[in-house]
Amino acid sequence: MMESRSPICNTCGEEIGVKSNGEFFVACHECSFPICKACLEYEFKEGRRICLRCGNPYDENVFDDVETKTSKTQSIVPTHINNTPQVDSGIHARHISTVSTIDSDLNDEYGNPIWKNRVESWKDKKDKKSKKKKKDSKATKAEEHEAQIPTQQHMEDMPPNTEAGATDALSVVIPIPRTKITSYRIVIIMRLIILALFFNYRITHPVDSAYGLWLTSVICEIWFAVSWVLDQFPKWSPINRETYIDRLSARFEREGEQSQLAAVDFFVSTVDPLKEPPLITANTVLSILALDYPVDKVSCYVSDDGAAMLSFESLVETADFARKWVPFCKKYSIEPRAPEFYFSLKIDYLRDKVQPSFVKERRAMKRDYEEFKIRMNALVAKAQKTPEEGWTMQDGTSWPGNNTRDHPGMIQVFLGYSGARDVEGNELPRLVYVSREKRPGYQHHKKAGAENALVRVSAVLTNAPFILNLDCDHYVNNSKAVREAMCFLMDPVVGQDVCFVQFPQRFDGIDKSDRYANRNIVFFDVNMRGLDGIQGPVYVGTGTVFRRQALYGYSPPSKPRILPQSSSSSCCCLTKKKPTQDPSEIYKDAKREELDAAIFNLGDLDNYDEYERSMLISQTSFEKTFGLSAVFIESTLMENGGVPDSVNPSTLIKEAIHVISCGYEEKTEWGKEIGWIYGSITEDILTGFKMHCRGWRSIYCMPLRPAFKGSAPINLSDRLHQVLRWALGSVEIFLSRHCPLWYGCSGGRLKLLQRLAYINTIVYPFTSLPLVAYCTLPAICLLTGKFIIPTLSNLASMLFLGLFISIILTSVLELRWSGVSIEDLWRNEQFWVIGGVSAHLFAVFQGFLKMLAGLDTNFTVTSKTADDLEFGELYIVKWTTLLIPPTSLLIINLVGVVAGFSDALNKGYEAWGPLFGKVFFAFWVILHLYPFLKGLMGRQNRTPTIVILWSILLASVFSLVWVRINPFVSKTDTTSLSQNCLLIDC
């Protein structure tokens, strides 16, 4: 009998089938999304001609020459692996890859004490699960005789009045119009060709009189071209997405029934309450608690990594105020649901409000909020001076976190337990305070370690299948934001392989001109939408909804299982001998397995009884991966989340304290393969990169109303320090084993354009070196009278003109499909130069110093406080060494312009032509650094004295070099001069 390894259709569950040439039917050649011919014909009939996963259009000839296999064909793959179980509420079963440890002897680690309770609990549940297995077996037999129902219908039966096919998808991909994207791609290719011709001319036409300057400029230009390729080509297939929240509600929230929406655990991180004001954190927490989402599905965990009593007391006040604020928001559909930002809106709040009591209740709520602010400010004022004996709680006991570097773990549940209800008697979401244990001698890994501690605490207490993490200064601006994400994550087709949904970051309190590009519009509206058309956007640290199983290091369900290879078929002697597997393929399979933190295939557990399962799990090294917590490990095996039934609720807090102990992660995979990844201060990029390497994809969600809003450092010094931290993290990743240049290359699950995007995220700081050199060249050319470009011929002039036109066209077409304004694009270009010659340059040197000398860079929390004056921070100038390089470049180029004009005046008319090109490049530098110059002056046009002194010193050095070269005096032949002197009769 012939063997079958045909993939399974993700829509109907039938085998995909093969063509007449023996190859499997593939509908989408971009992502190989598994869908059979029948389901694809239905998609075409409904007018959907784009891939459900990647958004690329299907090939029109996909239906040619297809033969479908019958379901009677025998497969060597076990049934429990091929048949994906149907799961309630759209949560798919995790997939864990197989490793060699599954074949180990079952008696090796018998009697491990940590699993005794776990074994007993499984024995108690054996009867319950046996009944469920009988029902499942009956359902399986029925499916063998009947056609399988599509996955969408397994989720639920649609209402009778719903149009067929209209409510199948919870989201849809909207490709960029073909007229826009085609012209955009053509210009990119044309620009690439022009660049090749341009470099051919530049390399073959050296400037002998200024060979050093010419060579430097060519090297810089080649690097800029490579950077452009890395930045441009991941934008090759940008897409838009549209969600249907009403369909989500119709499917999972039927009237009269309990909501089937998946639960979500929110993570809010804070470190220093004096730099991150408790009032801002409180607004973030209140916006979470007031979400438009079932209250029993929401849990908010606040991580206080500084163990500050101020954070604890402010959370007590926040929980008390939430009892009034949450019902008010839900009663009147308030937006946004952060009180500070709602009450500061300059709009007519009476518009569209029909309830007569609204005005009265709003005034009362605003008065309550003002009183709440007074209490919070009093706490902050009290915390300014720490008592010598340390802080004391209300019951007279000493605060456990008085020593921030040596304290036990602390957990306090404020809301979500019996009796904690709002003023109207309704249940409130859970609110939990967490401060992990800190002890000297342990590496705590800063924010990444705090996030991993929250992962374990939430798994023990609530174990929601999805996690949403926010910075303490990013509040929920759209109360339906979680529903937007669930349109992707709970979709039975789209959400199967989605590890996280990323929302764009939007900011309040930034000046209208956005002088330092704080909004990052080009990145969030152009680059991220381009990545969404490949394998998904990168993780940017906040505003992200994760699938918990992806954080645990599991592979996506659709990842092909690597089966043992045999030299011949096991059927009969008439079958043909299989070709020996190529060694490179074996190596590739081994590399794929290395990328997974999973221990074994979860489906294999179905072959054992309850007791054997516990022994198998024990000895397949689950403890070595997740740590010594039976409760936590059992939670990782629960497909739909929730607290295990076998766990005693009274012991949960004790277990939660255990999983946040400082030594819990020792000799485990935390921070290496699971959770937030350690090794860089930009742990977000590294964490998302590992997920994409395992085969997961991410999705970019841009609702009309921004989902989250935050605050950004708007003054020059803080902005440069923020960029320095990002750039330093990229350099650390570049110098680590996770460098995208080589990590995961043999696995084959990271797409080429996605890899280019990740390479761009780690090499962009190195552009600072050629950028500084290139910004210095105009001044040197003006001071020396030399130039980096020879006299241009007609062909060379056409090349230069074509290059400038292609650059302009690329920007114009990019603005056309993205909707970004010209001002935002120009601000982005300006700050690219400002950050490149300052923060990026320092990041490169600090990164190499850390690698070579072991000098670590302390993470500085950006202050979230603001001046009472509007945009008061914008004019604050704080001394930092980052200000020296760009200030020096400004002065040098200004001096060079003056020297160039002086030289032209001395030489006459013929000197003005060459001067034009030199001055053009000098003004290019000055215009890009103009926002820096404006910020350096401040409101009162005052600059720190040290900055002026350093800049004058450097400018003086270059001026002395210029005088030494003496470009104003024409060079004379000393030999002829001496001969003339001999003829003179003295």
PDB file of C-alpha atoms in Angstrom, residues 8-14 16 33-36 53 151 492-493 496-497 558:
ATOM      1  CA  ILE A   8      -4.024  18.834   5.440  1.00  0.00           C
ATOM      2  CA  CYS A   9      -6.182  21.726   4.256  1.00  0.00           C
ATOM      3  CA  ASN A  10      -6.449  24.369   6.979  1.00  0.00           C
ATOM      4  CA  THR A  11     -10.064  25.110   6.020  1.00  0.00           C
ATOM      5  CA  CYS A  12     -11.844  21.767   5.628  1.00  0.00           C
ATOM      6  CA  GLY A  13      -9.375  19.247   7.054  1.00  0.00           C
ATOM      7  CA  GLU A  14      -9.183  17.130   3.883  1.00  0.00           C
ATOM      8  CA  ILE A  16      -4.733  18.873  -0.223  1.00  0.00           C
ATOM      9  CA  PHE A  33      -0.581  28.210   2.723  1.00  0.00           C
ATOM     10  CA  PRO A  34      -2.232  24.725   2.868  1.00  0.00           C
ATOM     11  CA  ILE A  35      -5.623  24.928   1.144  1.00  0.00           C
ATOM     12  CA  CYS A  36      -7.270  22.347  -1.113  1.00  0.00           C
ATOM     13  CA  ARG A  53      -2.108  34.318   5.197  1.00  0.00           C
ATOM     14  CA  THR A 151     -13.165  25.161  10.481  1.00  0.00           C
ATOM     15  CA  PRO A 492      -9.672  29.906  12.705  1.00  0.00           C
ATOM     16  CA  VAL A 493      -7.685  30.448   9.504  1.00  0.00           C
ATOM     17  CA  GLN A 496      -3.377  29.781  13.522  1.00  0.00           C
ATOM     18  CA  ASP A 497       0.242  30.817  12.982  1.00  0.00           C
ATOM     19  CA  SER A 558       1.388  24.500  10.511  1.00  0.00           C
TER      20      SER A 558
END
